[in-house]
mmCIF file of C-alpha atoms in Angstrom:
data_model
loop_
_atom_site.group_PDB
_atom_site.id
_atom_site.type_symbol
_atom_site.label_atom_id
_atom_site.label_comp_id
_atom_site.label_asym_id
_atom_site.label_seq_id
_atom_site.Cartn_x
_atom_site.Cartn_y
_atom_site.Cartn_z
ATOM 1 C CA PRO E 127 -42.755 11.999 76.893
ATOM 2 C CA ALA E 128 -43.530 9.564 74.048
ATOM 3 C CA ARG E 129 -40.888 9.286 71.334
ATOM 4 C CA THR E 130 -41.489 10.717 67.879
ATOM 5 C CA THR E 131 -41.621 8.405 64.862
ATOM 6 C CA ALA E 132 -38.134 9.571 63.824
ATOM 7 C CA GLU E 133 -36.778 8.719 67.290
ATOM 8 C CA TRP E 134 -38.344 5.255 67.206
ATOM 9 C CA GLN E 135 -36.912 4.678 63.720
ATOM 10 C CA ALA E 136 -33.431 5.800 64.757
ATOM 11 C CA ALA E 137 -33.393 3.462 67.775
ATOM 12 C CA ASP E 138 -34.794 0.671 65.614
ATOM 13 C CA SER E 139 -32.119 0.910 62.927
ATOM 14 C CA ALA E 140 -29.403 1.302 65.587
ATOM 15 C CA HIS E 141 -30.235 -1.939 67.411
ATOM 16 C CA TYR E 142 -33.001 -4.131 65.939
ATOM 17 C CA LEU E 143 -32.299 -6.633 63.150
ATOM 18 C CA HIS E 144 -35.660 -7.583 61.591
ATOM 19 C CA PRO E 145 -36.595 -10.984 60.126
ATOM 20 C CA PHE E 146 -36.440 -11.454 56.324
ATOM 21 C CA THR E 147 -35.068 -7.934 55.836
ATOM 22 C CA ASP E 148 -32.390 -6.143 53.821
ATOM 23 C CA PHE E 149 -30.902 -4.374 56.866
ATOM 24 C CA LYS E 150 -29.186 -1.673 54.826
ATOM 25 C CA GLY E 151 -32.329 -0.924 52.803
ATOM 26 C CA LEU E 152 -34.510 -0.638 55.898
ATOM 27 C CA ALA E 153 -32.002 1.593 57.713
ATOM 28 C CA ASN E 154 -32.139 4.036 54.784
ATOM 29 C CA LYS E 155 -35.919 4.029 54.650
ATOM 30 C CA GLY E 156 -36.970 3.678 58.312
ATOM 31 C CA SER E 157 -39.467 1.135 59.592
ATOM 32 C CA ARG E 158 -43.204 1.596 60.047
ATOM 33 C CA VAL E 159 -43.842 1.731 63.800
ATOM 34 C CA ILE E 160 -47.098 0.085 64.949
ATOM 35 C CA THR E 161 -48.178 1.323 68.361
ATOM 36 C CA ARG E 162 -51.585 -0.208 69.096
ATOM 37 C CA ALA E 163 -54.389 -2.431 67.800
ATOM 38 C CA ASP E 164 -58.083 -3.090 68.305
ATOM 39 C CA ASN E 165 -60.452 -5.575 66.638
ATOM 40 C CA ILE E 166 -59.226 -5.743 62.997
ATOM 41 C CA TYR E 167 -57.346 -2.424 62.981
ATOM 42 C CA LEU E 168 -53.812 -1.237 63.730
ATOM 43 C CA TRP E 169 -52.508 2.286 64.361
ATOM 44 C CA ASP E 170 -48.992 3.456 63.541
ATOM 45 C CA SER E 171 -46.925 6.083 65.358
ATOM 46 C CA GLU E 172 -48.257 8.764 62.982
ATOM 47 C CA GLY E 173 -51.838 7.944 63.968
ATOM 48 C CA HIS E 174 -52.818 6.240 60.695
ATOM 49 C CA LYS E 175 -55.552 3.606 61.053
ATOM 50 C CA ILE E 176 -54.851 0.452 59.014
ATOM 51 C CA LEU E 177 -57.100 -2.557 58.304
ATOM 52 C CA ASP E 178 -54.978 -5.624 59.086
ATOM 53 C CA ALA E 179 -56.017 -7.993 56.306
ATOM 54 C CA MET E 180 -53.066 -10.302 57.134
ATOM 55 C CA SER E 181 -54.069 -11.017 60.779
ATOM 56 C CA GLY E 182 -50.622 -9.944 61.958
ATOM 57 C CA LEU E 183 -48.780 -12.777 60.242
ATOM 58 C CA TRP E 184 -51.691 -15.170 59.511
ATOM 59 C CA CYS E 185 -52.248 -15.520 63.252
ATOM 60 C CA VAL E 186 -54.600 -13.042 64.961
ATOM 61 C CA ASN E 187 -57.663 -15.168 64.147
ATOM 62 C CA VAL E 188 -59.910 -13.723 66.875
ATOM 63 C CA GLY E 189 -58.817 -10.122 66.285
ATOM 64 C CA TYR E 190 -57.029 -7.737 68.631
ATOM 65 C CA GLY E 191 -58.008 -6.753 72.168
ATOM 66 C CA GLN E 192 -59.945 -9.873 73.213
ATOM 67 C CA GLN E 193 -60.304 -9.513 76.972
ATOM 68 C CA ALA E 194 -60.768 -13.249 77.600
ATOM 69 C CA LEU E 195 -57.260 -13.931 76.273
ATOM 70 C CA ILE E 196 -55.718 -11.022 78.190
ATOM 71 C CA ASP E 197 -57.359 -12.173 81.444
ATOM 72 C CA ALA E 198 -56.255 -15.789 80.909
ATOM 73 C CA ALA E 199 -52.628 -14.667 80.509
ATOM 74 C CA ALA E 200 -52.749 -12.432 83.607
ATOM 75 C CA ALA E 201 -54.378 -15.089 85.808
ATOM 76 C CA GLN E 202 -51.864 -17.756 84.744
ATOM 77 C CA MET E 203 -48.941 -15.361 85.273
ATOM 78 C CA LYS E 204 -50.028 -15.028 88.929
ATOM 79 C CA GLU E 205 -50.720 -18.730 89.466
ATOM 80 C CA LEU E 206 -47.717 -20.332 87.682
ATOM 81 C CA PRO E 207 -45.850 -18.133 85.181
ATOM 82 C CA PHE E 208 -43.510 -20.928 84.107
ATOM 83 C CA TYR E 209 -42.573 -24.488 84.687
ATOM 84 C CA ASN E 210 -41.045 -26.981 82.276
ATOM 85 C CA SER E 211 -42.335 -30.373 81.144
ATOM 86 C CA PHE E 212 -38.987 -32.152 81.504
ATOM 87 C CA PHE E 213 -38.195 -34.575 84.368
ATOM 88 C CA GLN E 214 -41.569 -36.332 84.211
ATOM 89 C CA THR E 215 -43.442 -33.192 85.241
ATOM 90 C CA ALA E 216 -46.651 -31.584 83.951
ATOM 91 C CA HIS E 217 -48.986 -28.736 84.879
ATOM 92 C CA PRO E 218 -52.764 -28.196 84.431
ATOM 93 C CA PRO E 219 -52.757 -25.742 81.462
ATOM 94 C CA ALA E 220 -50.673 -28.070 79.243
ATOM 95 C CA ILE E 221 -52.719 -31.130 80.214
ATOM 96 C CA GLU E 222 -56.024 -29.330 79.626
ATOM 97 C CA LEU E 223 -54.893 -27.943 76.275
ATOM 98 C CA ALA E 224 -53.695 -31.376 75.124
ATOM 99 C CA GLU E 225 -57.119 -32.725 76.063
ATOM 100 C CA LEU E 226 -58.980 -29.935 74.232
ATOM 101 C CA LEU E 227 -56.823 -30.238 71.092
ATOM 102 C CA SER E 228 -57.596 -33.954 70.920
ATOM 103 C CA GLN E 229 -61.309 -33.026 70.870
ATOM 104 C CA ILE E 230 -61.199 -30.428 68.059
ATOM 105 C CA THR E 231 -58.691 -32.150 65.749
ATOM 106 C CA PRO E 232 -59.591 -35.073 63.426
ATOM 107 C CA PRO E 233 -60.298 -38.368 65.256
ATOM 108 C CA GLN E 234 -56.883 -39.999 64.648
ATOM 109 C CA PHE E 235 -55.224 -37.377 66.882
ATOM 110 C CA LYS E 236 -55.177 -38.062 70.616
ATOM 111 C CA HIS E 237 -51.650 -36.847 71.452
ATOM 112 C CA VAL E 238 -49.724 -33.599 71.117
ATOM 113 C CA PHE E 239 -46.078 -32.548 71.386
ATOM 114 C CA PHE E 240 -45.724 -28.822 72.218
ATOM 115 C CA SER E 241 -43.164 -26.375 70.812
ATOM 116 C CA GLY E 242 -42.757 -22.597 70.827
ATOM 117 C CA SER E 243 -43.477 -21.983 67.131
ATOM 118 C CA GLY E 244 -44.368 -23.559 63.803
ATOM 119 C CA SER E 245 -40.696 -23.705 62.805
ATOM 120 C CA GLU E 246 -39.896 -25.677 65.968
ATOM 121 C CA GLY E 247 -42.953 -27.829 65.290
ATOM 122 C CA ASN E 248 -41.592 -28.796 61.879
ATOM 123 C CA ASP E 249 -38.146 -29.513 63.350
ATOM 124 C CA THR E 250 -40.017 -31.838 65.720
ATOM 125 C CA VAL E 251 -41.695 -33.504 62.725
ATOM 126 C CA VAL E 252 -38.300 -34.324 61.175
ATOM 127 C CA ARG E 253 -37.037 -35.803 64.465
ATOM 128 C CA MET E 254 -40.255 -37.702 65.194
ATOM 129 C CA VAL E 255 -40.736 -39.146 61.710
ATOM 130 C CA ARG E 256 -37.174 -40.491 61.668
ATOM 131 C CA ARG E 257 -37.499 -41.806 65.215
ATOM 132 C CA TYR E 258 -40.723 -43.640 64.218
ATOM 133 C CA TRP E 259 -39.036 -45.544 61.382
ATOM 134 C CA ASP E 260 -35.964 -46.192 63.541
ATOM 135 C CA VAL E 261 -38.094 -47.817 66.268
ATOM 136 C CA LEU E 262 -39.797 -49.929 63.591
ATOM 137 C CA GLY E 263 -36.393 -51.239 62.506
ATOM 138 C CA GLN E 264 -36.255 -49.275 59.238
ATOM 139 C CA PRO E 265 -33.638 -46.606 60.061
ATOM 140 C CA GLN E 266 -32.840 -46.108 56.360
ATOM 141 C CA ARG E 267 -36.231 -44.416 55.889
ATOM 142 C CA GLN E 268 -34.875 -40.899 56.360
ATOM 143 C CA ILE E 269 -36.030 -38.918 53.332
ATOM 144 C CA ILE E 270 -38.872 -36.435 53.682
ATOM 145 C CA ILE E 271 -40.432 -35.183 50.448
ATOM 146 C CA SER E 272 -41.713 -31.604 50.311
ATOM 147 C CA ARG E 273 -42.500 -29.098 47.551
ATOM 148 C CA LYS E 274 -40.881 -26.156 45.838
ATOM 149 C CA ASN E 275 -42.233 -22.795 47.030
ATOM 150 C CA ALA E 276 -43.481 -24.412 50.253
ATOM 151 C CA TYR E 277 -42.862 -22.645 53.561
ATOM 152 C CA HIS E 278 -42.273 -24.709 56.698
ATOM 153 C CA GLY E 279 -40.424 -22.241 58.905
ATOM 154 C CA SER E 280 -37.002 -20.672 59.231
ATOM 155 C CA THR E 281 -34.980 -22.978 61.497
ATOM 156 C CA MET E 282 -32.398 -25.269 59.839
ATOM 157 C CA ALA E 283 -34.825 -28.166 59.435
ATOM 158 C CA GLY E 284 -37.892 -25.972 58.821
ATOM 159 C CA ALA E 285 -36.145 -23.974 56.090
ATOM 160 C CA SER E 286 -34.837 -27.218 54.560
ATOM 161 C CA LEU E 287 -38.342 -28.693 54.421
ATOM 162 C CA GLY E 288 -39.548 -25.488 52.786
ATOM 163 C CA GLY E 289 -38.887 -25.023 49.100
ATOM 164 C CA MET E 290 -37.819 -21.378 49.001
ATOM 165 C CA ALA E 291 -34.768 -21.030 46.728
ATOM 166 C CA GLY E 292 -33.680 -17.738 48.359
ATOM 167 C CA MET E 293 -33.541 -19.378 51.782
ATOM 168 C CA HIS E 294 -31.675 -22.429 50.477
ATOM 169 C CA ALA E 295 -29.043 -20.178 48.892
ATOM 170 C CA GLN E 296 -28.020 -18.973 52.381
ATOM 171 C CA GLY E 297 -26.596 -21.203 55.087
ATOM 172 C CA GLY E 298 -25.883 -24.449 53.229
ATOM 173 C CA LEU E 299 -29.485 -25.637 52.980
ATOM 174 C CA PRO E 300 -31.271 -27.946 52.641
ATOM 175 C CA ILE E 301 -29.909 -30.393 55.208
ATOM 176 C CA PRO E 302 -29.499 -33.978 53.912
ATOM 177 C CA GLY E 303 -32.526 -36.225 53.474
ATOM 178 C CA ILE E 304 -34.977 -33.636 52.121
ATOM 179 C CA SER E 305 -36.289 -33.862 48.536
ATOM 180 C CA HIS E 306 -38.528 -31.367 46.690
ATOM 181 C CA ILE E 307 -41.122 -31.843 43.929
ATOM 182 C CA ASP E 308 -43.002 -29.148 41.970
ATOM 183 C CA GLN E 309 -45.931 -27.341 43.566
ATOM 184 C CA PRO E 310 -49.571 -27.856 42.464
ATOM 185 C CA TYR E 311 -49.802 -24.340 40.998
ATOM 186 C CA TRP E 312 -52.063 -24.407 37.956
ATOM 187 C CA VAL E 313 -50.956 -20.970 36.657
ATOM 188 C CA GLU E 314 -47.325 -22.144 36.556
ATOM 189 C CA HIS E 315 -47.640 -25.758 35.411
ATOM 190 C CA GLY E 316 -51.199 -26.473 34.280
ATOM 191 C CA ARG E 317 -52.403 -23.893 31.762
ATOM 192 C CA GLY E 318 -54.413 -25.537 29.015
ATOM 193 C CA MET E 319 -55.425 -28.406 31.331
ATOM 194 C CA ARG E 320 -58.610 -28.842 33.326
ATOM 195 C CA ARG E 321 -57.863 -28.109 36.969
ATOM 196 C CA ASP E 322 -58.917 -31.550 38.220
ATOM 197 C CA GLU E 323 -56.737 -33.192 35.563
ATOM 198 C CA PHE E 324 -53.820 -30.990 36.628
ATOM 199 C CA GLY E 325 -54.372 -31.870 40.311
ATOM 200 C CA GLU E 326 -53.892 -35.561 39.524
ATOM 201 C CA LEU E 327 -50.806 -34.797 37.424
ATOM 202 C CA ALA E 328 -49.251 -32.715 40.259
ATOM 203 C CA ALA E 329 -49.904 -35.548 42.741
ATOM 204 C CA SER E 330 -48.279 -38.038 40.342
ATOM 205 C CA TRP E 331 -44.993 -36.130 40.759
ATOM 206 C CA LEU E 332 -44.936 -37.435 44.350
ATOM 207 C CA GLU E 333 -45.263 -41.047 43.200
ATOM 208 C CA ALA E 334 -42.549 -40.556 40.581
ATOM 209 C CA ARG E 335 -40.183 -39.164 43.225
ATOM 210 C CA ILE E 336 -40.935 -42.013 45.673
ATOM 211 C CA LEU E 337 -40.122 -44.565 42.962
ATOM 212 C CA ASN E 338 -37.006 -42.617 41.995
ATOM 213 C CA LEU E 339 -35.708 -42.547 45.597
ATOM 214 C CA GLY E 340 -36.927 -46.052 46.477
ATOM 215 C CA ALA E 341 -40.012 -46.314 48.688
ATOM 216 C CA GLU E 342 -37.927 -48.155 51.303
ATOM 217 C CA ASN E 343 -35.933 -44.916 51.831
ATOM 218 C CA VAL E 344 -38.846 -42.481 52.058
ATOM 219 C CA ALA E 345 -40.138 -41.544 55.520
ATOM 220 C CA ALA E 346 -42.849 -38.946 54.859
ATOM 221 C CA PHE E 347 -44.428 -36.329 52.631
ATOM 222 C CA ILE E 348 -45.133 -32.883 54.124
ATOM 223 C CA GLY E 349 -47.342 -30.171 52.692
ATOM 224 C CA GLU E 350 -49.438 -27.165 53.595
ATOM 225 C CA PRO E 351 -53.092 -27.855 52.641
ATOM 226 C CA ILE E 352 -52.901 -24.422 50.976
ATOM 227 C CA GLN E 353 -49.446 -22.875 50.517
ATOM 228 C CA GLY E 354 -49.434 -19.648 52.511
ATOM 229 C CA ALA E 355 -46.172 -17.720 52.202
ATOM 230 C CA GLY E 356 -45.830 -19.150 48.682
ATOM 231 C CA GLY E 357 -48.738 -16.935 47.652
ATOM 232 C CA VAL E 358 -51.987 -18.655 48.749
ATOM 233 C CA ILE E 359 -51.628 -21.472 46.215
ATOM 234 C CA ILE E 360 -54.923 -23.390 46.376
ATOM 235 C CA PRO E 361 -54.495 -26.862 44.844
ATOM 236 C CA PRO E 362 -57.242 -28.388 42.671
ATOM 237 C CA ALA E 363 -59.759 -30.499 44.641
ATOM 238 C CA SER E 364 -58.356 -33.659 43.014
ATOM 239 C CA TYR E 365 -54.833 -33.122 44.407
ATOM 240 C CA TRP E 366 -54.899 -34.051 48.092
ATOM 241 C CA PRO E 367 -57.055 -37.225 47.850
ATOM 242 C CA GLU E 368 -54.582 -38.536 45.246
ATOM 243 C CA VAL E 369 -51.604 -37.611 47.481
ATOM 244 C CA GLN E 370 -53.323 -39.546 50.293
ATOM 245 C CA ARG E 371 -53.759 -42.594 48.036
ATOM 246 C CA ILE E 372 -50.063 -42.513 47.056
ATOM 247 C CA CYS E 373 -48.857 -42.187 50.682
ATOM 248 C CA ASP E 374 -51.112 -45.096 51.681
ATOM 249 C CA GLN E 375 -49.892 -47.230 48.776
ATOM 250 C CA TYR E 376 -46.230 -46.832 49.723
ATOM 251 C CA GLY E 377 -46.787 -46.766 53.482
ATOM 252 C CA ILE E 378 -45.159 -43.356 53.987
ATOM 253 C CA LEU E 379 -46.298 -40.913 56.652
ATOM 254 C CA LEU E 380 -48.389 -37.920 55.582
ATOM 255 C CA VAL E 381 -47.773 -34.623 57.385
ATOM 256 C CA SER E 382 -50.111 -31.627 57.181
ATOM 257 C CA ASP E 383 -48.517 -28.274 58.032
ATOM 258 C CA GLU E 384 -51.514 -26.450 59.555
ATOM 259 C CA VAL E 385 -49.569 -23.489 60.967
ATOM 260 C CA ILE E 386 -51.574 -21.125 58.712
ATOM 261 C CA THR E 387 -54.629 -23.218 57.804
ATOM 262 C CA GLY E 388 -55.499 -24.376 61.340
ATOM 263 C CA PHE E 389 -58.140 -23.074 63.751
ATOM 264 C CA GLY E 390 -60.837 -22.083 61.268
ATOM 265 C CA ARG E 391 -58.928 -20.265 58.531
ATOM 266 C CA THR E 392 -60.357 -22.451 55.709
ATOM 267 C CA GLY E 393 -63.895 -22.825 57.071
ATOM 268 C CA ARG E 394 -63.194 -26.086 58.912
ATOM 269 C CA TRP E 395 -61.128 -26.452 62.096
ATOM 270 C CA PHE E 396 -58.187 -27.704 60.005
ATOM 271 C CA GLY E 397 -57.199 -27.412 56.359
ATOM 272 C CA CYS E 398 -56.834 -31.182 55.901
ATOM 273 C CA GLU E 399 -60.583 -31.463 56.615
ATOM 274 C CA THR E 400 -61.364 -28.857 53.926
ATOM 275 C CA MET E 401 -59.048 -30.573 51.429
ATOM 276 C CA GLY E 402 -60.159 -34.113 52.246
ATOM 277 C CA PHE E 403 -57.125 -35.984 53.544
ATOM 278 C CA ARG E 404 -56.133 -37.768 56.736
ATOM 279 C CA PRO E 405 -52.624 -36.918 57.961
ATOM 280 C CA ASP E 406 -50.527 -38.905 60.429
ATOM 281 C CA LEU E 407 -48.951 -35.745 61.895
ATOM 282 C CA MET E 408 -50.161 -32.155 61.933
ATOM 283 C CA THR E 409 -48.046 -29.077 62.733
ATOM 284 C CA PHE E 410 -49.822 -26.093 64.311
ATOM 285 C CA ALA E 411 -48.956 -22.667 65.766
ATOM 286 C CA LYS E 412 -50.166 -19.092 65.019
ATOM 287 C CA GLY E 413 -53.971 -19.390 65.346
ATOM 288 C CA VAL E 414 -53.788 -21.674 68.396
ATOM 289 C CA THR E 415 -53.308 -18.556 70.574
ATOM 290 C CA SER E 416 -54.309 -16.046 67.866
ATOM 291 C CA GLY E 417 -50.686 -14.901 68.139
ATOM 292 C CA TYR E 418 -51.192 -13.337 71.587
ATOM 293 C CA VAL E 419 -48.413 -15.544 73.027
ATOM 294 C CA PRO E 420 -46.015 -17.801 71.060
ATOM 295 C CA LEU E 421 -47.048 -21.478 70.993
ATOM 296 C CA GLY E 422 -46.727 -24.304 68.488
ATOM 297 C CA GLY E 423 -46.805 -28.049 68.370
ATOM 298 C CA VAL E 424 -47.426 -31.275 66.517
ATOM 299 C CA MET E 425 -50.580 -33.356 66.726
ATOM 300 C CA VAL E 426 -49.429 -36.983 66.667
ATOM 301 C CA GLY E 427 -51.783 -39.498 65.068
ATOM 302 C CA ASP E 428 -52.492 -42.954 66.489
ATOM 303 C CA ARG E 429 -50.231 -44.711 63.962
ATOM 304 C CA VAL E 430 -47.146 -42.822 65.191
ATOM 305 C CA ALA E 431 -48.120 -42.354 68.863
ATOM 306 C CA LYS E 432 -48.755 -46.083 69.335
ATOM 307 C CA VAL E 433 -45.223 -46.965 68.166
ATOM 308 C CA LEU E 434 -43.497 -44.231 70.192
ATOM 309 C CA ILE E 435 -45.452 -45.036 73.377
ATOM 310 C CA GLU E 436 -45.623 -48.840 73.247
ATOM 311 C CA GLN E 437 -42.077 -49.546 72.025
ATOM 312 C CA GLY E 438 -40.556 -47.407 74.785
ATOM 313 C CA GLY E 439 -37.159 -45.710 74.762
ATOM 314 C CA GLU E 440 -36.470 -42.006 75.226
ATOM 315 C CA PHE E 441 -37.377 -39.505 72.494
ATOM 316 C CA GLU E 442 -34.323 -37.251 72.767
ATOM 317 C CA HIS E 443 -36.024 -33.997 71.810
ATOM 318 C CA GLY E 444 -37.842 -31.066 73.403
ATOM 319 C CA TYR E 445 -37.819 -27.392 74.312
ATOM 320 C CA THR E 446 -37.645 -25.265 77.456
ATOM 321 C CA TYR E 447 -40.985 -23.781 76.424
ATOM 322 C CA SER E 448 -42.746 -27.037 75.445
ATOM 323 C CA GLY E 449 -46.227 -26.573 76.922
ATOM 324 C CA HIS E 450 -45.504 -23.139 78.445
ATOM 325 C CA PRO E 451 -48.264 -22.583 81.054
ATOM 326 C CA VAL E 452 -49.123 -18.986 80.041
ATOM 327 C CA ALA E 453 -49.201 -19.879 76.345
ATOM 328 C CA CYS E 454 -51.384 -22.919 77.056
ATOM 329 C CA ALA E 455 -53.778 -20.846 79.210
ATOM 330 C CA VAL E 456 -54.149 -18.297 76.400
ATOM 331 C CA ALA E 457 -54.674 -21.094 73.843
ATOM 332 C CA LEU E 458 -57.452 -22.564 75.992
ATOM 333 C CA ALA E 459 -59.185 -19.163 76.208
ATOM 334 C CA ASN E 460 -58.683 -18.616 72.465
ATOM 335 C CA ILE E 461 -60.165 -21.978 71.418
ATOM 336 C CA ARG E 462 -63.114 -21.496 73.790
ATOM 337 C CA LEU E 463 -63.733 -18.058 72.249
ATOM 338 C CA ILE E 464 -63.599 -19.492 68.701
ATOM 339 C CA ARG E 465 -66.184 -22.073 69.795
ATOM 340 C CA GLU E 466 -68.421 -19.576 71.628
ATOM 341 C CA GLN E 467 -68.463 -17.140 68.718
ATOM 342 C CA ARG E 468 -68.806 -20.013 66.214
ATOM 343 C CA LEU E 469 -66.014 -18.480 64.126
ATOM 344 C CA VAL E 470 -65.275 -21.676 62.187
ATOM 345 C CA GLU E 471 -68.925 -21.923 61.114
ATOM 346 C CA ARG E 472 -68.946 -18.187 60.377
ATOM 347 C CA VAL E 473 -66.012 -18.553 57.961
ATOM 348 C CA HIS E 474 -67.679 -21.560 56.312
ATOM 349 C CA ASP E 475 -71.204 -20.142 55.988
ATOM 350 C CA ASP E 476 -70.901 -16.360 55.981
ATOM 351 C CA VAL E 477 -67.651 -14.413 55.601
ATOM 352 C CA GLY E 478 -65.850 -17.062 53.504
ATOM 353 C CA PRO E 479 -68.549 -17.172 50.796
ATOM 354 C CA TYR E 480 -68.766 -13.350 50.951
ATOM 355 C CA LEU E 481 -65.021 -13.017 50.318
ATOM 356 C CA ALA E 482 -65.246 -15.517 47.421
ATOM 357 C CA LYS E 483 -68.056 -13.492 45.832
ATOM 358 C CA ALA E 484 -66.195 -10.201 46.287
ATOM 359 C CA TYR E 485 -63.005 -11.680 44.776
ATOM 360 C CA GLU E 486 -65.020 -12.934 41.803
ATOM 361 C CA THR E 487 -65.839 -9.301 40.949
ATOM 362 C CA LEU E 488 -62.117 -8.399 41.097
ATOM 363 C CA ARG E 489 -61.443 -11.102 38.483
ATOM 364 C CA GLU E 490 -62.879 -8.691 35.890
ATOM 365 C CA HIS E 491 -60.236 -6.035 36.646
ATOM 366 C CA PRO E 492 -57.882 -5.485 33.670
ATOM 367 C CA LEU E 493 -54.775 -6.130 35.824
ATOM 368 C CA VAL E 494 -56.093 -9.278 37.560
ATOM 369 C CA GLY E 495 -55.119 -12.532 35.852
ATOM 370 C CA ASP E 496 -56.537 -14.821 38.516
ATOM 371 C CA ALA E 497 -58.505 -14.412 41.755
ATOM 372 C CA GLU E 498 -59.081 -17.254 44.179
ATOM 373 C CA THR E 499 -60.077 -17.791 47.796
ATOM 374 C CA CYS E 500 -60.588 -20.554 50.323
ATOM 375 C CA GLY E 501 -62.294 -19.592 53.572
ATOM 376 C CA LEU E 502 -60.585 -16.397 54.707
ATOM 377 C CA MET E 503 -57.496 -16.682 52.505
ATOM 378 C CA GLY E 504 -57.352 -14.991 49.126
ATOM 379 C CA ALA E 505 -54.939 -14.230 46.298
ATOM 380 C CA LEU E 506 -54.995 -11.921 43.274
ATOM 381 C CA LEU E 507 -52.502 -12.476 40.454
ATOM 382 C CA LEU E 508 -51.442 -9.191 38.839
ATOM 383 C CA VAL E 509 -50.716 -9.386 35.079
ATOM 384 C CA LYS E 510 -49.644 -6.880 32.436
ATOM 385 C CA ASP E 511 -51.727 -8.371 29.620
ATOM 386 C CA LYS E 512 -54.799 -10.250 30.741
ATOM 387 C CA ALA E 513 -55.671 -11.846 27.397
ATOM 388 C CA ARG E 514 -52.191 -13.338 26.952
ATOM 389 C CA GLY E 515 -51.481 -13.803 30.676
ATOM 390 C CA THR E 516 -48.260 -11.794 30.240
ATOM 391 C CA PRO E 517 -46.584 -10.941 33.571
ATOM 392 C CA PHE E 518 -45.120 -7.552 34.443
ATOM 393 C CA PRO E 519 -41.316 -7.284 34.063
ATOM 394 C CA ALA E 520 -39.716 -8.640 37.261
ATOM 395 C CA GLU E 521 -37.633 -5.490 37.854
ATOM 396 C CA LEU E 522 -40.834 -3.446 38.347
ATOM 397 C CA GLU E 523 -41.615 -5.492 41.516
ATOM 398 C CA ILE E 524 -45.256 -4.795 40.754
ATOM 399 C CA GLY E 525 -46.489 -6.610 43.872
ATOM 400 C CA MET E 526 -44.497 -4.241 46.081
ATOM 401 C CA VAL E 527 -45.851 -1.240 44.145
ATOM 402 C CA CYS E 528 -49.388 -2.488 44.780
ATOM 403 C CA ARG E 529 -48.579 -3.203 48.436
ATOM 404 C CA GLY E 530 -47.336 0.393 48.825
ATOM 405 C CA HIS E 531 -50.647 1.729 47.485
ATOM 406 C CA CYS E 532 -52.552 -0.590 49.848
ATOM 407 C CA PHE E 533 -50.649 0.657 52.914
ATOM 408 C CA GLY E 534 -51.127 4.244 51.730
ATOM 409 C CA ASN E 535 -54.875 3.612 51.609
ATOM 410 C CA GLY E 536 -55.032 2.018 55.066
ATOM 411 C CA LEU E 537 -54.978 -1.666 54.075
ATOM 412 C CA ILE E 538 -52.380 -4.339 54.777
ATOM 413 C CA MET E 539 -52.086 -6.797 51.882
ATOM 414 C CA ARG E 540 -48.981 -8.922 51.397
ATOM 415 C CA ALA E 541 -47.126 -9.235 48.080
ATOM 416 C CA VAL E 542 -45.625 -12.584 47.048
ATOM 417 C CA GLY E 543 -44.046 -11.811 43.716
ATOM 418 C CA ASP E 544 -46.993 -10.666 41.596
ATOM 419 C CA ARG E 545 -49.593 -12.283 43.863
ATOM 420 C CA MET E 546 -51.412 -10.036 46.341
ATOM 421 C CA ILE E 547 -52.623 -12.068 49.301
ATOM 422 C CA ILE E 548 -54.850 -11.616 52.333
ATOM 423 C CA ALA E 549 -55.855 -13.626 55.411
ATOM 424 C CA PRO E 550 -57.968 -11.298 57.595
ATOM 425 C CA PRO E 551 -59.099 -12.053 61.163
ATOM 426 C CA LEU E 552 -62.016 -14.473 61.281
#
């Protein structure tokens, strides 16, 4: 017989340590047990139907229960469930996926390095960026500049690249050679300024840091086109083109973390296309398989690939699951489905503009201080006093109060401080 919710919760708290969780707090409360999913809905062990407006964790872009993805996984499991890509070996799913990714990504990308997740992808970025400068005879170019409140994963290097103070406080982070500048968040740093003016100011912080560190020591700048876990922080349109100009001027590599913004989320295939910049490296994960199977990687632009391939020498880095055949087969089916259903165009022309219009009406709500969207990502800023922009007292944890009401009403929204965010399936 099926277990009751209480039985599931007891077994859960007895054995399962959850990510980003106060273990003691959860054990006292008991976890929510999700038992099945279909299309854009989830069901918990009590039978409640919930609209998943976070696409799992920003990843289930094509929705739940897509037979094409299920069939692709099953067929590949029978044919070749696993083989590695070490020892000068390859297999068809990884080769085909590499080929397909080079077609749908911006034109500078013709090569890919596979990982198992976005975190591993960003660890790869650190290794690859430093290897690139080493091969070019500039081994002192080690420093990678990132931003406060950025999220680049939870491994040692990924968490170091990210700018989350709570993560840095645990485990002796960041690792050496990572530097952080302020985020392009108008509400925090730009009130009283025009947004385009603020975008240029926020980009200038990168140039100031490069000059402060010495351009000859700086390897790369990494950023999410739109900060996801930081609260869907959408930079002004003037920001990224100016960042591009600065990176070009000082010859540093530009890295776009597309783990959340890739595969149609912003209304283009990749967020860098929406925001108007041309990265040298691009991290991806999540939406590449719509989360059905773990897969990540780094698209490697011509500038970097040329050096690594032509100069020779072993790149001492990789994973058991680099280019996992089942994951690659599911990714192929997923990308084909996105193309067939024209989901990227749908976000750009139909559901994205609809969400923007709907959020505009929420702007009038007395508790909403700001409402913004890009494609199928949106954020509402909750405020106590709208006219003065006064926040709620921190101890109220108002975002979590709102999130509780959302869950109670059958909707998953995520709270990041006082920002309520969504990223529904495409």
